[in-house]
């Protein structure tokens, strides 16, 4: 496919297609001090030196951003509930937190925006972390109890749930790369154990939600990275190994009920997991280049890098974010289609404060999604990451993923060019040659 060419004719999307944005509690709410992420920030782990602070001030005024979403013609929005607000101490529920989440859901419905709620997006209560988080064999039951409480309280306002956001990122960043709490490195066995415990927790939550709300749609958000080998032989082998461990691990647990040898050595999962989802959510951002390197056993001998000449957004404090690679959605969708369930692209975006390449990325991804739908893939929605610049985990405020630029001090918002482009796409349920021509960059990244 020639990514540089414009589109010859209007690309219409199926009726009812969801055009949304995705967010996560810790990144947007602000003012919470009960999660393991608050501790991680306080311990000085944010490379930029920032704190999430009031974030996007959603706890006080998410409605300001909901108005923007409505004005952009969006019909869906994904957010997560903050477990550490809802259950600040084990077994003690905070009714006020739930009240606020009800307001958020009502606010979305009033604006004609369908919510998707995620139960765990990286952050959880401090007490849960102290109990070993997902290395604790009791974690699935604890998570199920939390899930039941949320669904009993919010189920009348939400039909579509995600149990986990990116179990593979949570475990790799927390136990192999040291980027997320608990900040461990090289613990590949523990990362696999965490994934398998999360899969058990997913299963319990999946059944609990259906018991409480039979018509609910339940899935999870799978981060999918394209690993591109720099050559044949060992390079190809290591890229395939990384793909197996990172992309396939959790996917296979749900698809087949087991992780496959040798990963199954670390998984206590069982066949009852098989098919336990009503849809697959895909979070797709980047391609990484991979070279075999004997010196890094902690990363399974894979040197993962981004060559300087490929399209990229802004760089993180210490390393590049990744290659902006629109065709990654094709690789991810083709893989996920094998599960035979509807697919939602639940995150896709690029850190790009100046909006240099975001319009290019959006145009090419939309073009590719349309092509995939025409080929018969059951894709039901596209959710851009994200609406408003938010707190980017260990990179702090350094990386800006928003369609809308935010000054976190003044809380002032400014629509980037990409927001106007996305509004034209969402409000017309498709992409016309005129709109594509208007936003297609003069210089191709
Ligand atoms: C995560 C988001 C994050 C985004 C950009 C995704 O993997 O779910 O929380 O902000 O990537 O890095």
XYZ file of C-alpha atoms and ligand atoms in Angstrom:
457
model
C 0.000 0.000 0.000
C 1.227 3.425 -0.867
C 0.843 5.385 2.330
C 1.685 8.589 0.554
C -1.196 8.662 -1.892
C -4.434 10.385 -1.118
C -7.822 8.658 -1.252
C -9.633 8.380 -4.601
C -13.194 8.191 -3.263
C -15.217 8.666 -0.122
C -14.709 5.969 2.503
C -18.011 5.272 4.241
C -18.053 3.343 7.497
C -20.869 0.998 8.542
C -23.883 2.552 10.309
C -23.431 2.569 14.080
C -19.643 2.555 13.845
C -18.203 3.981 17.063
C -15.935 7.010 16.813
C -14.467 7.591 20.204
C -11.558 8.550 22.379
C -9.972 6.626 25.233
C -8.737 7.823 28.608
C -7.643 6.325 31.936
C -8.488 7.387 35.483
C -5.003 8.096 36.826
C -4.088 10.041 33.708
C -7.069 12.395 33.714
C -8.819 12.573 37.093
C -6.271 14.261 39.351
C -6.211 14.609 43.114
C -6.095 10.982 44.216
C -3.628 9.747 46.785
C -4.637 6.136 47.321
C -3.072 4.248 44.445
C 0.286 2.616 43.905
C 0.855 5.195 41.183
C 0.637 8.048 43.708
C 3.417 6.300 45.649
C 5.435 5.725 42.488
C 5.235 9.404 41.614
C 6.135 10.472 45.150
C 9.144 8.162 45.142
C 10.523 10.218 42.226
C 10.110 7.713 39.427
C 8.656 10.100 36.858
C 11.505 10.796 34.457
C 10.343 14.288 33.611
C 10.130 15.089 37.338
C 6.411 15.830 37.007
C 3.451 14.857 39.166
C 0.013 14.042 37.854
C -1.401 16.702 40.212
C -4.828 17.732 39.020
C -4.204 15.946 35.707
C -7.055 17.004 33.378
C -9.178 17.872 36.408
C -11.803 15.286 35.536
C -12.665 14.601 39.123
C -14.017 18.135 39.294
C -14.922 18.802 35.715
C -14.786 15.963 33.218
C -17.870 17.519 31.697
C -15.755 20.257 30.095
C -14.035 17.557 28.003
C -17.303 15.700 27.408
C -18.607 18.895 25.779
C -15.585 18.936 23.508
C -16.140 15.276 22.617
C -19.781 15.969 21.801
C -18.862 18.999 19.689
C -16.402 16.832 17.786
C -19.257 14.528 16.821
C -17.956 11.589 18.850
C -20.449 8.897 19.801
C -18.282 6.903 22.235
C -15.798 7.450 25.027
C -13.783 4.989 27.029
C -12.681 5.779 30.566
C -11.584 3.752 33.557
C -12.746 3.746 37.138
C -10.104 4.242 39.807
C -10.249 1.222 42.091
C -8.299 3.054 44.797
C -11.022 5.700 45.050
C -13.828 3.179 45.114
C -12.180 0.840 47.647
C -9.594 2.974 49.461
C -9.171 0.292 52.126
C -9.748 -3.388 51.549
C -13.481 -4.037 51.816
C -14.436 -0.383 52.489
C -16.382 1.196 49.652
C -16.603 4.935 49.137
C -20.147 5.842 48.014
C -19.071 9.331 46.982
C -16.614 7.987 44.467
C -19.339 5.878 42.944
C -21.669 8.860 42.912
C -19.139 10.775 40.840
C -18.787 7.883 38.380
C -22.552 7.835 37.998
C -22.420 11.542 37.157
C -19.766 10.888 34.523
C -21.830 8.153 32.905
C -24.991 10.262 32.995
C -23.043 13.177 31.526
C -21.955 11.025 28.614
C -25.452 9.696 27.940
C -26.867 13.226 28.030
C -24.435 14.127 25.273
C -25.279 11.096 23.126
C -21.937 9.451 23.889
C -21.757 5.734 24.624
C -19.428 4.800 27.463
C -17.044 1.893 27.671
C -15.735 1.433 31.200
C -12.448 -0.235 32.027
C -12.039 -1.730 35.495
C -8.260 -1.743 35.704
C -6.046 0.610 33.747
C -2.636 0.135 35.406
C -3.541 1.807 38.734
C -5.012 0.120 41.801
C -5.178 0.641 45.574
C -2.016 0.878 47.621
C -3.280 -1.941 49.878
C -3.684 -4.229 46.868
C -0.121 -3.490 45.766
C 1.118 -4.205 49.302
C -0.566 -7.596 49.137
C 1.487 -8.445 46.053
C -1.011 -7.232 43.440
C -1.369 -9.860 40.706
C 1.328 -12.058 42.184
C -1.060 -12.703 45.057
C -3.012 -15.922 44.379
C -6.054 -14.273 45.996
C -5.994 -11.412 43.463
C -8.617 -12.906 41.118
C -11.171 -13.193 43.935
C -10.352 -9.682 45.197
C -10.738 -8.295 41.687
C -14.009 -10.138 41.220
C -15.377 -8.602 44.434
C -14.429 -5.144 43.146
C -15.970 -5.890 39.737
C -19.255 -6.958 41.298
C -19.414 -3.774 43.334
C -18.806 -1.597 40.275
C -21.272 -3.397 38.042
C -23.963 -3.435 40.727
C -23.494 0.319 41.153
C -23.058 1.402 37.532
C -24.571 -1.375 35.443
C -27.744 0.551 34.647
C -25.582 3.187 32.936
C -23.019 1.062 31.139
C -23.298 -2.001 28.923
C -19.752 -2.458 27.724
C -16.871 -3.325 30.025
C -13.170 -3.917 29.829
C -11.680 -5.964 32.616
C -8.046 -5.034 32.019
C -6.134 -2.563 29.992
C -3.056 -4.155 28.453
C -2.069 -6.979 30.789
C 1.064 -7.385 28.652
C 2.209 -3.780 29.169
C 1.328 -3.860 32.877
C 3.420 -6.985 33.448
C 6.314 -6.168 31.105
C 6.701 -2.598 32.347
C 6.285 -3.552 35.998
C 8.329 -6.759 36.136
C 10.744 -6.763 33.176
C 11.534 -3.164 32.232
C 11.153 -1.431 35.607
C 9.112 1.387 34.057
C 5.957 0.981 36.141
C 5.430 0.044 39.768
C 6.604 -2.200 41.335
C 9.670 -1.309 39.236
C 11.188 -4.770 38.936
C 13.522 -5.688 36.101
C 14.261 -8.916 34.269
C 11.599 -10.943 36.121
C 10.173 -12.630 33.054
C 8.768 -15.565 35.038
C 6.890 -13.205 37.336
C 5.610 -11.205 34.389
C 4.127 -14.389 32.931
C 2.663 -15.301 36.331
C 1.074 -11.865 36.607
C -0.505 -12.315 33.179
C -1.885 -15.660 34.081
C -3.364 -14.358 37.350
C -4.895 -11.464 35.451
C -6.377 -13.951 33.018
C -8.010 -15.796 35.952
C -9.246 -12.462 37.310
C -10.601 -11.626 33.863
C -12.468 -14.911 33.761
C -14.096 -14.402 37.171
C -14.998 -10.825 36.278
C -16.342 -11.915 32.886
C -18.773 -14.354 34.503
C -19.665 -12.011 37.364
C -20.579 -9.228 34.930
C -22.719 -11.554 32.838
C -24.447 -12.879 35.928
C -25.353 -9.338 36.993
C -26.000 -8.018 33.521
C -26.696 -10.774 31.009
C -26.641 -8.490 27.957
C -23.316 -6.876 28.833
C -20.400 -6.923 26.427
C -17.148 -7.799 28.161
C -13.641 -7.765 26.783
C -10.176 -6.485 27.494
C -7.751 -4.141 25.741
C -4.817 -5.891 24.159
C -1.720 -3.842 23.395
C -0.255 -5.023 20.117
C 3.222 -4.122 18.920
C 4.744 -5.059 15.567
C 8.245 -6.494 16.067
C 10.206 -6.098 12.842
C 13.400 -8.178 12.548
C 16.403 -6.388 11.066
C 17.345 -9.509 9.131
C 16.847 -13.251 8.861
C 18.086 -16.081 11.105
C 18.560 -15.132 14.763
C 16.990 -11.703 14.193
C 13.808 -13.258 12.908
C 13.820 -15.820 15.701
C 14.102 -13.190 18.410
C 11.392 -10.987 16.840
C 9.089 -13.980 16.772
C 9.943 -14.830 20.392
C 9.112 -11.284 21.505
C 5.870 -11.480 19.569
C 5.010 -14.760 21.291
C 5.742 -13.473 24.756
C 4.419 -9.933 24.445
C 1.549 -10.037 21.961
C 0.480 -13.629 22.128
C 0.698 -14.385 25.864
C -2.616 -13.047 27.130
C -4.338 -13.357 23.747
C -3.651 -17.069 23.665
C -4.798 -17.554 27.236
C -8.204 -16.245 26.222
C -8.224 -17.790 22.770
C -7.111 -21.294 23.713
C -7.343 -21.488 27.503
C -3.599 -21.975 27.896
C -0.469 -20.049 27.047
C 1.312 -22.811 25.136
C 4.613 -24.402 26.068
C 6.986 -23.146 27.524
C 4.914 -20.200 28.817
C 2.376 -22.600 30.271
C 5.002 -23.474 32.908
C 4.130 -20.176 34.542
C 0.416 -20.227 34.024
C -2.141 -21.698 36.306
C -4.798 -20.982 33.709
C -7.290 -23.574 32.618
C -9.416 -24.380 29.618
C -12.382 -22.590 31.142
C -10.723 -19.370 29.968
C -11.221 -20.290 26.367
C -13.385 -17.794 24.512
C -14.148 -15.747 27.647
C -14.722 -12.440 25.861
C -17.479 -10.862 23.803
C -15.140 -8.654 21.781
C -11.447 -7.949 21.457
C -10.144 -4.452 22.129
C -6.898 -3.551 20.401
C -4.503 -0.804 21.441
C -2.154 -0.266 18.533
C 0.605 2.311 18.284
C 4.010 1.276 17.099
C 6.436 -0.876 15.271
C 9.769 -1.679 16.869
C 12.833 -2.952 15.062
C 14.550 -5.923 16.635
C 18.095 -7.283 16.435
C 19.393 -10.401 18.119
C 21.871 -9.457 20.858
C 23.445 -12.043 23.151
C 24.266 -9.360 25.721
C 20.674 -8.795 26.808
C 19.236 -12.015 28.228
C 16.916 -9.925 30.437
C 15.089 -8.873 27.257
C 15.171 -12.355 25.774
C 18.209 -11.348 23.649
C 16.229 -8.788 21.714
C 17.713 -5.342 21.093
C 14.600 -3.270 20.493
C 15.098 0.074 18.767
C 13.653 2.715 16.465
C 15.819 3.737 13.480
C 16.201 7.484 13.057
C 14.753 7.580 9.527
C 11.278 6.163 10.268
C 8.201 8.335 11.036
C 8.088 9.121 14.716
C 6.278 11.336 17.121
C 8.050 13.096 19.964
C 10.692 11.287 21.947
C 10.441 10.321 25.588
C 12.877 11.654 28.185
C 15.373 8.840 27.602
C 14.261 6.980 24.523
C 12.096 7.213 21.423
C 8.436 6.351 21.858
C 8.305 4.096 18.787
C 7.850 4.123 15.046
C 4.486 5.563 14.071
C 3.304 2.749 11.832
C -0.254 2.931 10.484
C -0.108 -0.600 9.070
C 0.229 -1.972 12.605
C -3.581 -1.940 12.725
C -3.640 -4.438 9.873
C -1.247 -6.820 11.634
C -3.209 -6.557 14.879
C -6.667 -6.889 13.302
C -5.659 -9.885 11.189
C -4.400 -11.621 14.325
C -7.372 -10.704 16.516
C -9.874 -11.758 13.839
C -8.843 -15.345 14.509
C -10.789 -15.165 17.773
C -13.977 -14.742 15.765
C -15.254 -11.857 17.917
C -16.032 -8.240 17.071
C -13.003 -5.971 17.200
C -12.684 -2.430 18.506
C -9.562 -0.357 18.040
C -9.523 1.010 21.567
C -6.339 3.046 21.401
C -4.267 4.474 18.604
C -2.270 7.672 18.579
C 1.122 9.313 18.732
C 2.932 11.697 21.082
C 3.069 14.857 19.003
C 2.877 18.226 20.750
C 3.106 20.173 17.483
C 0.686 17.902 15.586
C 3.393 17.267 12.968
C 2.422 13.732 12.039
C -0.849 12.993 13.886
C -3.076 13.962 10.917
C -0.974 11.694 8.689
C -1.353 8.855 11.166
C -5.111 9.294 11.543
C -5.680 9.498 7.782
C -3.668 6.386 7.069
C -5.123 4.371 9.920
C -8.689 5.262 8.909
C -7.897 4.339 5.321
C -6.498 0.993 6.436
C -9.421 0.271 8.745
C -11.830 0.903 5.912
C -9.903 -1.515 3.745
C -9.961 -4.149 6.512
C -13.728 -3.743 6.948
C -14.216 -4.144 3.190
C -12.192 -7.356 3.404
C -14.711 -8.651 5.952
C -13.061 -7.946 9.319
C -15.676 -7.198 11.962
C -14.363 -3.858 13.255
C -16.969 -1.935 15.237
C -15.180 1.193 16.365
C -12.088 3.372 16.462
C -11.036 5.148 19.665
C -8.222 7.651 19.425
C -5.749 7.955 22.289
C -6.559 10.515 23.493
C -8.941 13.458 23.752
C -6.926 15.898 25.879
C -3.208 15.737 26.690
C -2.907 13.726 29.877
C -0.377 12.441 32.384
C 1.728 9.960 30.423
C 2.811 7.621 33.242
C 6.577 7.542 33.742
C 7.049 10.190 31.016
C 4.874 12.637 32.985
C 3.698 15.638 30.956
C 6.531 15.277 28.458
C 4.565 13.281 25.889
C 1.428 14.862 24.451
C -1.087 12.476 22.905
C -4.133 14.757 22.873
C -6.291 15.825 19.974
C -6.684 18.760 22.325
C -3.654 20.488 23.819
C -3.790 21.072 27.563
C -1.920 23.428 29.826
C -2.140 21.469 33.087
C -1.456 24.590 35.168
C -4.178 26.833 33.764
C -6.316 23.925 32.524
C -6.711 25.792 29.242
C -7.485 23.691 26.217
C -6.758 24.290 22.550
C -7.934 22.081 19.703
C -5.097 20.802 17.551
C -5.542 20.446 13.801
C -6.079 16.705 14.324
C -9.137 17.425 16.448
C -10.714 19.230 13.484
C -9.793 16.368 11.185
C -11.232 13.795 13.564
C -14.416 15.846 13.924
C -14.882 15.794 10.138
C -14.420 12.016 10.079
C -16.586 11.206 13.092
C -19.422 13.549 12.272
C -19.730 12.248 8.695
C -18.993 8.594 9.590
C -16.272 8.443 6.976
C -13.565 10.216 5.085
C -14.020 12.182 1.881
C -11.261 13.011 -0.620
C -11.841 16.706 0.155
C -11.244 16.240 3.880
C -8.266 13.975 3.260
C -6.814 16.517 0.841
C -7.320 19.338 3.308
C -5.410 17.606 6.096
C -2.906 15.518 4.169
C 0.528 16.817 5.152
C 2.509 18.618 2.481
C 5.675 16.952 3.690
C 5.237 13.241 4.321
C 6.813 12.283 7.653
C -1.821 2.994 27.530
C -2.112 4.424 27.865
C -0.934 5.291 27.454
C -0.766 5.157 25.952
C 0.331 6.026 25.371
C -1.243 2.807 26.154
O -0.412 1.715 26.125
O -2.978 2.219 27.697
O -2.392 4.518 29.222
O -1.071 6.601 27.830
O -0.447 3.823 25.679
O 1.591 5.610 25.779
